[in-house]
Every structure is written in C-alpha cells, then in structure tokens.
C-alpha cells in the first residue's frame, strides 16, 4: 500500500504539566517550515497539572487545517486515557504507545497498526538526570514522528533550536540527543513502510504560524490602544499578556518612557469601569475577558451605552453557562452581548474569523467605538484565540484613526451652543468634548441616569423617550460603519449557508464536501452586528439558508429572525456545541440530509 502523503491527523495524548507542549510545537513548526499546510489544537484540562491533555496536528496538502474528527496516528503517553485513545484511532491508523504504561494489552485492536516503544529505556540512554527524564521522554516521540513520517532533519533541528530559545546550552543539547535517540530507535525497529508520510511543499512561503490572541495583541498596539485593564481568565489571559509584551516594546516615547498603562483589576467589573474612565479622558482603552467576565461587566456595558463612552471589550468565548468548560470553545455569548445590561440596549459585535481579522479588528474596534461612542464587543473564541493558524504576514495599517465627533476649543468657538447629547447631523451620533478642552462650553456632566440633550439631569418621560429613540437611530447608523459580510454567491443556487467567526475556518472544506454530495450553496460570512442590507438581500435570494454556529440555541439564527422576521421560514440551524472545535462532517451531514429530504 502506498503511504498517504501530506494528509493525516496526529494526536498526542499526554499529561498536563509534562512539558509536552514544547515537543508538539517543534513538530508543528517543522511541518510548517517544510511548506506544508498544518494547524495545531491543544485540548487541555481546566484544573491542576496531572490531568489528561491532547494535542492534535492536522496535515493537509489542500490547506484544510480545521479540526478533523478522524485520527490517523496517535501517540499514547497517558495510562489514564489509553482505552479512549485506542478507540479513537480510525481503522488502518497507527497506535503508538509507551510500552512502560500499565494497561490491558487485550484492548489493542486488530484493525490498527500497534507500535510499542520503550520510552524509559531510550531516555535512560540519553541522561542520568532524574528531573530531566520526564521532559526528554516527550522529545523522544518528536524523533520517532520525524523518522517515521520523513520530516526533514535539518528543518526539525532548526525548529527545536527556535523552540528552546535561550535555554542553557547543556539542556538544549540533551533535548536534541533525545530527539536523535527517538529517530534512531524508529529507524532500527520499525522497518515496515509507515502509512503516513510528509513531503516538502511551497504553501507556507511568506506566511506565519500564530494564534488569534497574539494576533489581536499586535493589532491593538497598531490600533492605538494605550490603556488596558483586565482580570485573568481562560482563555483570554494570553491576549493581555501578549499585549503587555508588545506595548513594552513598541509603546515608548522618544525618551524611552512608557506611553501606555496596564492594570490588573480586582475583578472584571472594575476592569470595565477603568476602561470607561480611561476612554472618557480620550485614551483608546480596552479590556479582554471571557463569558463569566462579560456577565460581571453588564452594568458598565449599559453605562457605556447610555452615557455614550467608547470602549472595546475583547471576548474570547468559552463554553458555559456559569463556569462551564473553561478550556473548551464556544460561540455562546452572542445573544447575551447583543442586549447586555438591563433596559433597552443594543451593542455592536464584531466576529473575527482568522488571525488576520484579529489583527485588523485591533484598529477597527476602536474606530467604531469612537465613531459611535459606545462599547464595541469583539467575539473571538478559544479555538481561534489559543490554537495555531497559518496566515499571511501582517502589514501595518495605513488607514488613519477615526476618533469620531470630537469638539475642540477651535470648533466650539464657531458654535453658538453645544449640547453633549444633541443629534445635530441626523445620524443619531452626538458630538463630545474631552476633559481639559479650554472653552467655556466644553464641560458637561457625564450621566448614567436620565439626562437631556444638554447632559442635564432629568426624569422627564418625554425626554427619556427622545434619548432612547436617538440611541436606536445611532444603532441603525452603525449598519453603515461595521464590516460588511463576505459573500460568495453560487449562480442559480437556491441554498445558502451562513457562518461567522472561527466557524469559517472549516467552511472551505464543508463546501467542497457538499459539492461532492450534489449541494452547491452560496456562502455568506457575517462579520458584524448590526446586520447591514447585504445580509437581508442574501437571505431573500435563497429559499433555504443554513446558519452554522457553535452553540446549542441557534443564537445567531435567533438574531437574524428578530431582525428579519419576514424571512424566518427560510432560516435553518446547523449546531455544534460539545465544546470541541467544529469539524466538516458536523456541518455537511445535516445539510445533505435536509437537502435530500427536500428533494424527496
């Protein structure tokens, strides 16, 4: 049988805290540097070290690097999950296991290639240092994988050196020896042709391998962010940490002083309050969190909406409700954020679908927040935020910052009067002044309670209704500013598919499989809420529209139904909500079944 070239899924089952992440990243980087499309997903526990963790690497010559359910090649290093790991390898796949593990060998299957490796014996030949052996065990499987699949040895070595960085030279040398020992064992003991091989390609040239949180941190620096307050929470903490690193490097004055401020708040409520305070003074201010933190921010979200203070909130979504599954992904915060706060509120949401958009939205979110004078929520998720994706190198933005309607002392001097909450242009967006503006008309009271057009306190029911109507008009105006959907129409198709956010990553593969099944839908990727006219037009032009999302209740479909109730009968949900990233079959199978039912 000829080996499968550049098309397989490798899954490594280890123990959290064992140091396996470095090993996995060496393999991932080596594949990437060989020009092969690849992606890595880390499935890790939310509790203490010692619990099971898996790292999945997908190699695909066609560029499909979203999660794939079928596992071709498993490396089992954790006795607690051996039985599960054996079951999940597809027939004809490879099950490699640490021969030192204590488990019933009768569990091994006859329809898989089973490979026992004495990891302890191999590591004993590399070092006598007891503390190092646990970590070097992982490096052994790097060598095994490289030798069996044909990873370029020099590329592998460079990837390892890059991963180790500036560690002690002797430690680096021991790790390299462990990799070589693993490769030597494979060459000596596994003579039969291995069923999965890699060959160099040229599909990653000029690209980078990055996670969405790091991309967002870069984008926020370029987007003019000078203030961040946050409270640690999985899976958003790495965004804040990355921003701190980039700000320390790039946000410096000419004399080398910091031109930014980062505060770890006592909780998410305080973090949001600090953002509003900083933004009120004119800073581009943001916070990052996940679902439980969003819950705590609801009071200040309403304050931002009613007092009309810009803010950016980057929500890296995870599975809920409550604490939920902190290390699992979801698109479950949509309904909540759309109207977060009590009373009549509507909030702007952005849905990045790639590291590139995470980078781009670093500026876009601030431009919208300041133009519309309100909180803008960017809804990423754990899969996009913490896992690794191939993307083009980021280019610094050239578009000037949009600071919105800000009255300066000079512009005020040309006015007869100034009302902070007046709609002088008819778009629902008032003008604002910043503290310290030297003009007698500049000052006003910022109120979260009832106020009139001059920012004066009032409980007049007529005035209150007028303010709410203007805020609704402003939200309608936002449709013309938010990113438009990306639409790929298929001529003559009566079927449409809608996705958003990280779900888009699987859609190219989905559409390819649908075509093989006789379904060729048009495709629209929603990038923002509120929806603009293109969204309604797309739904109108198709008889059946499948809305694909990663939550139980069809939250995006519900928003679309509320907005376009006359089109509701055309909308159907395709849902995936087990906490793991969506995969192609989970979308393809229900659509094919529904379309065949339609034809019958």
Coordinates of N, CA and C in Angstrom, one line a residue, residues 67-171:
X67 N -10.3 21.4 12.6 CA -10.3 20.1 13.3 C -10.9 19.0 12.3
X68 N -10.3 17.9 12.4 CA -10.9 16.7 11.8 C -11.1 15.6 12.8
X69 N -12.3 15.0 12.8 CA -12.6 14.1 13.8 C -11.8 12.8 13.8
X70 N -11.6 12.3 12.5 CA -10.8 11.1 12.4 C -9.4 11.3 12.8
X71 N -8.9 10.3 13.6 CA -7.5 10.4 14.0 C -6.7 9.3 13.3
X72 N -5.6 9.6 12.6 CA -4.9 8.7 11.8 C -3.7 8.1 12.6
X73 N -3.2 8.9 13.5 CA -1.9 8.5 14.2 C -1.9 9.0 15.6
X74 N -2.0 8.1 16.6 CA -2.0 8.5 18.0 C -0.7 8.1 18.7
X75 N -0.2 9.0 19.5 CA 0.9 8.6 20.4 C 0.4 8.7 21.8
X76 N 0.3 7.5 22.5 CA -0.3 7.4 23.8 C 0.7 7.4 24.9
X77 N 0.7 8.5 25.7 CA 1.7 8.6 26.8 C 1.0 8.6 28.2
X78 N -0.3 8.5 28.2 CA -1.0 8.7 29.5 C -1.8 7.4 29.8
X79 N -1.5 6.7 30.9 CA -2.2 5.5 31.2 C -3.7 5.7 31.4
X80 N -4.1 6.9 31.9 CA -5.5 7.2 32.2 C -6.4 7.3 31.0
X81 N -5.8 7.5 29.8 CA -6.7 7.7 28.7 C -6.4 6.6 27.6
X82 N -5.6 5.6 27.9 CA -5.2 4.6 26.9 C -6.4 4.0 26.2
X83 N -7.4 3.6 27.0 CA -8.6 2.9 26.4 C -9.3 3.8 25.4
X84 N -9.5 5.1 25.8 CA -10.1 6.0 24.9 C -9.3 6.3 23.7
X85 N -8.0 6.4 23.9 CA -7.1 6.7 22.8 C -7.1 5.6 21.7
X86 N -7.2 4.4 22.2 CA -7.2 3.2 21.3 C -8.5 3.2 20.5
X87 N -9.6 3.5 21.1 CA -10.9 3.6 20.4 C -10.9 4.6 19.3
X88 N -10.3 5.7 19.5 CA -10.5 6.9 18.6 C -9.6 6.8 17.4
X89 N -8.7 5.9 17.3 CA -7.9 5.8 16.0 C -8.7 5.1 15.0
X90 N -8.7 5.7 13.8 CA -9.6 5.1 12.7 C -9.0 3.8 12.2
X91 N -9.8 2.9 11.7 CA -9.3 1.6 11.1 C -8.1 1.9 10.1
X92 N -7.1 1.1 10.2 CA -5.9 1.3 9.4 C -4.9 2.3 9.9
X93 N -5.3 3.0 11.0 CA -4.4 4.0 11.6 C -3.3 3.4 12.4
X94 N -2.5 4.3 13.0 CA -1.4 3.9 13.8 C -1.6 4.2 15.3
X95 N -1.4 3.2 16.2 CA -1.5 3.5 17.6 C -0.1 3.2 18.2
X96 N 0.6 4.2 18.5 CA 1.9 4.1 19.1 C 1.8 4.4 20.6
X97 N 2.4 3.5 21.4 CA 2.2 3.7 22.9 C 3.5 3.5 23.6
X98 N 3.5 4.1 24.8 CA 4.7 3.9 25.7 C 4.6 2.5 26.3
X99 N 5.5 1.7 26.0 CA 5.4 0.3 26.5 C 5.6 0.2 28.0
X100 N 6.0 1.3 28.6 CA 6.1 1.3 30.1 C 4.7 1.5 30.7
X101 N 3.7 1.9 30.0 CA 2.4 2.1 30.5 C 1.7 0.8 31.0
X102 N 1.0 0.8 32.1 CA 0.3 -0.3 32.6 C -1.1 -0.3 32.1
X103 N -1.4 -1.1 31.1 CA -2.8 -1.2 30.7 C -3.0 -2.6 30.0
X104 N -4.2 -3.1 29.9 CA -4.5 -4.4 29.4 C -4.2 -4.4 27.9
X105 N -3.2 -5.2 27.5 CA -2.9 -5.2 26.0 C -4.0 -5.8 25.2
X106 N -4.9 -6.5 25.8 CA -6.0 -7.1 25.1 C -6.9 -6.0 24.5
X107 N -6.8 -4.7 24.9 CA -7.5 -3.6 24.4 C -7.0 -3.2 23.0
X108 N -5.8 -3.6 22.7 CA -5.2 -3.2 21.4 C -6.1 -3.9 20.3
X109 N -6.3 -3.1 19.2 CA -7.2 -3.6 18.1 C -6.4 -4.3 17.0
X110 N -7.1 -5.1 16.3 CA -6.6 -5.8 15.2 C -6.6 -5.0 13.9
X111 N -7.4 -3.9 13.8 CA -7.5 -3.2 12.6 C -6.7 -1.9 12.6
X112 N -5.7 -1.8 13.6 CA -4.8 -0.7 13.6 C -3.4 -1.2 13.7
X113 N -2.4 -0.4 13.3 CA -1.0 -0.7 13.4 C -0.6 -0.3 14.8
X114 N -0.2 -1.3 15.6 CA 0.2 -1.0 17.0 C 1.7 -1.0 17.2
X115 N 2.2 0.0 17.7 CA 3.7 0.2 17.9 C 4.0 0.5 19.3
X116 N 4.7 -0.5 19.9 CA 5.2 -0.3 21.3 C 6.6 0.3 21.3
X117 N 6.8 1.3 22.2 CA 8.1 2.0 22.2 C 8.5 2.1 23.7
X118 N 9.7 1.6 24.1 CA 10.2 1.6 25.4 C 10.8 3.0 25.7
X119 N 10.0 3.9 26.0 CA 10.5 5.3 26.2 C 11.5 5.4 27.3
X120 N 11.2 4.8 28.4 CA 12.1 4.9 29.6 C 13.5 4.4 29.2
X121 N 13.6 3.3 28.5 CA 14.9 2.7 28.1 C 15.6 3.7 27.2
X122 N 14.9 4.3 26.3 CA 15.5 5.2 25.3 C 16.1 6.4 26.1
X123 N 15.2 7.0 27.0 CA 15.7 8.2 27.7 C 16.8 7.8 28.7
X124 N 16.8 6.6 29.2 CA 17.9 6.3 30.1 C 19.3 6.3 29.4
X125 N 19.2 6.1 28.1 CA 20.4 6.2 27.3 C 20.9 7.6 26.9
X126 N 20.0 8.5 27.3 CA 20.3 9.9 26.9 C 20.8 10.7 28.1
X127 N 20.2 10.5 29.3 CA 20.6 11.2 30.5 C 20.4 10.4 31.8
X128 N 21.2 10.8 32.8 CA 21.0 10.2 34.1 C 20.3 11.1 35.1
X129 N 20.0 12.3 34.6 CA 19.3 13.3 35.4 C 17.9 13.0 35.6
X130 N 17.4 12.6 36.8 CA 16.1 12.2 37.0 C 15.0 13.2 36.6
X131 N 15.3 14.5 37.0 CA 14.3 15.6 36.7 C 14.1 15.8 35.2
X132 N 15.2 15.5 34.4 CA 15.1 15.8 33.0 C 14.4 14.7 32.2
X133 N 14.4 13.5 32.8 CA 13.8 12.3 32.1 C 12.4 12.5 31.7
X134 N 11.6 13.1 32.6 CA 10.2 13.3 32.2 C 10.0 14.1 31.0
X135 N 10.8 15.2 30.9 CA 10.7 16.1 29.8 C 11.3 15.5 28.5
X136 N 12.4 14.8 28.6 CA 13.1 14.2 27.5 C 12.2 13.1 26.9
X137 N 11.4 12.5 27.6 CA 10.5 11.5 27.1 C 9.7 12.0 25.9
X138 N 9.2 13.2 26.1 CA 8.4 13.9 25.0 C 9.3 14.1 23.8
X139 N 10.6 14.5 24.0 CA 11.4 14.7 22.8 C 11.7 13.4 22.1
X140 N 11.6 12.3 22.7 CA 11.8 11.0 22.0 C 10.7 10.8 21.0
X141 N 9.5 11.2 21.3 CA 8.4 11.0 20.3 C 8.6 12.0 19.2
X142 N 9.2 13.1 19.4 CA 9.5 14.0 18.3 C 10.4 13.3 17.3
X143 N 11.4 12.7 17.8 CA 12.3 11.9 16.9 C 11.6 10.8 16.2
X144 N 10.8 10.1 16.9 CA 10.0 8.9 16.3 C 9.2 9.4 15.1
X145 N 8.4 10.5 15.4 CA 7.5 11.0 14.4 C 8.3 11.5 13.2
X146 N 9.4 12.2 13.4 CA 10.2 12.7 12.3 C 10.7 11.6 11.4
X147 N 11.3 10.6 12.1 CA 11.9 9.5 11.3 C 10.8 8.7 10.5
X148 N 9.7 8.4 11.1 CA 8.6 7.6 10.5 C 7.9 8.4 9.4
X149 N 7.7 9.6 9.6 CA 6.9 10.4 8.5 C 7.8 11.1 7.5
X150 N 9.1 11.2 7.8 CA 10.0 11.8 6.9 C 10.2 13.3 7.0
X151 N 10.0 13.8 8.2 CA 10.3 15.3 8.4 C 11.7 15.5 8.2
X152 N 12.0 16.6 7.5 CA 13.4 17.0 7.2 C 14.2 17.2 8.5
X153 N 15.3 16.5 8.6 CA 16.1 16.5 9.9 C 16.6 17.9 10.2
X154 N 17.1 18.6 9.2 CA 17.7 19.9 9.4 C 16.6 20.9 9.8
X155 N 15.5 20.8 9.1 CA 14.3 21.7 9.5 C 13.9 21.4 10.9
X156 N 13.9 20.1 11.3 CA 13.5 19.7 12.6 C 14.4 20.3 13.7
X157 N 15.7 20.2 13.4 CA 16.7 20.8 14.3 C 16.5 22.3 14.5
X158 N 16.3 23.0 13.4 CA 16.2 24.4 13.5 C 14.9 24.8 14.3
X159 N 13.9 24.0 14.1 CA 12.6 24.2 14.8 C 12.8 24.0 16.3
X160 N 13.6 22.9 16.6 CA 13.9 22.7 18.0 C 14.7 23.8 18.7
X161 N 15.7 24.3 18.0 CA 16.5 25.3 18.5 C 15.7 26.6 18.7
X162 N 14.8 26.8 17.8 CA 13.9 28.0 17.9 C 13.0 27.9 19.1
X163 N 12.5 26.6 19.3 CA 11.6 26.4 20.5 C 12.3 26.6 21.8
X164 N 13.6 26.1 21.9 CA 14.3 26.2 23.1 C 14.8 27.6 23.4
X165 N 14.9 28.4 22.4 CA 15.3 29.8 22.6 C 16.6 29.9 23.3
X166 N 16.7 30.7 24.4 CA 18.0 31.0 25.0 C 18.2 30.1 26.3
X167 N 17.6 28.9 26.3 CA 17.9 28.0 27.4 C 19.3 27.6 27.5
X168 N 19.7 27.1 28.7 CA 21.0 26.6 28.9 C 21.5 25.7 27.9
X169 N 22.7 25.8 27.4 CA 23.2 25.1 26.2 C 23.2 23.6 26.5
X170 N 23.5 23.2 27.7 CA 23.5 21.7 28.1 C 22.1 21.1 28.0
X171 N 21.1 21.9 28.4 CA 19.7 21.5 28.4 C 19.3 21.3 26.9

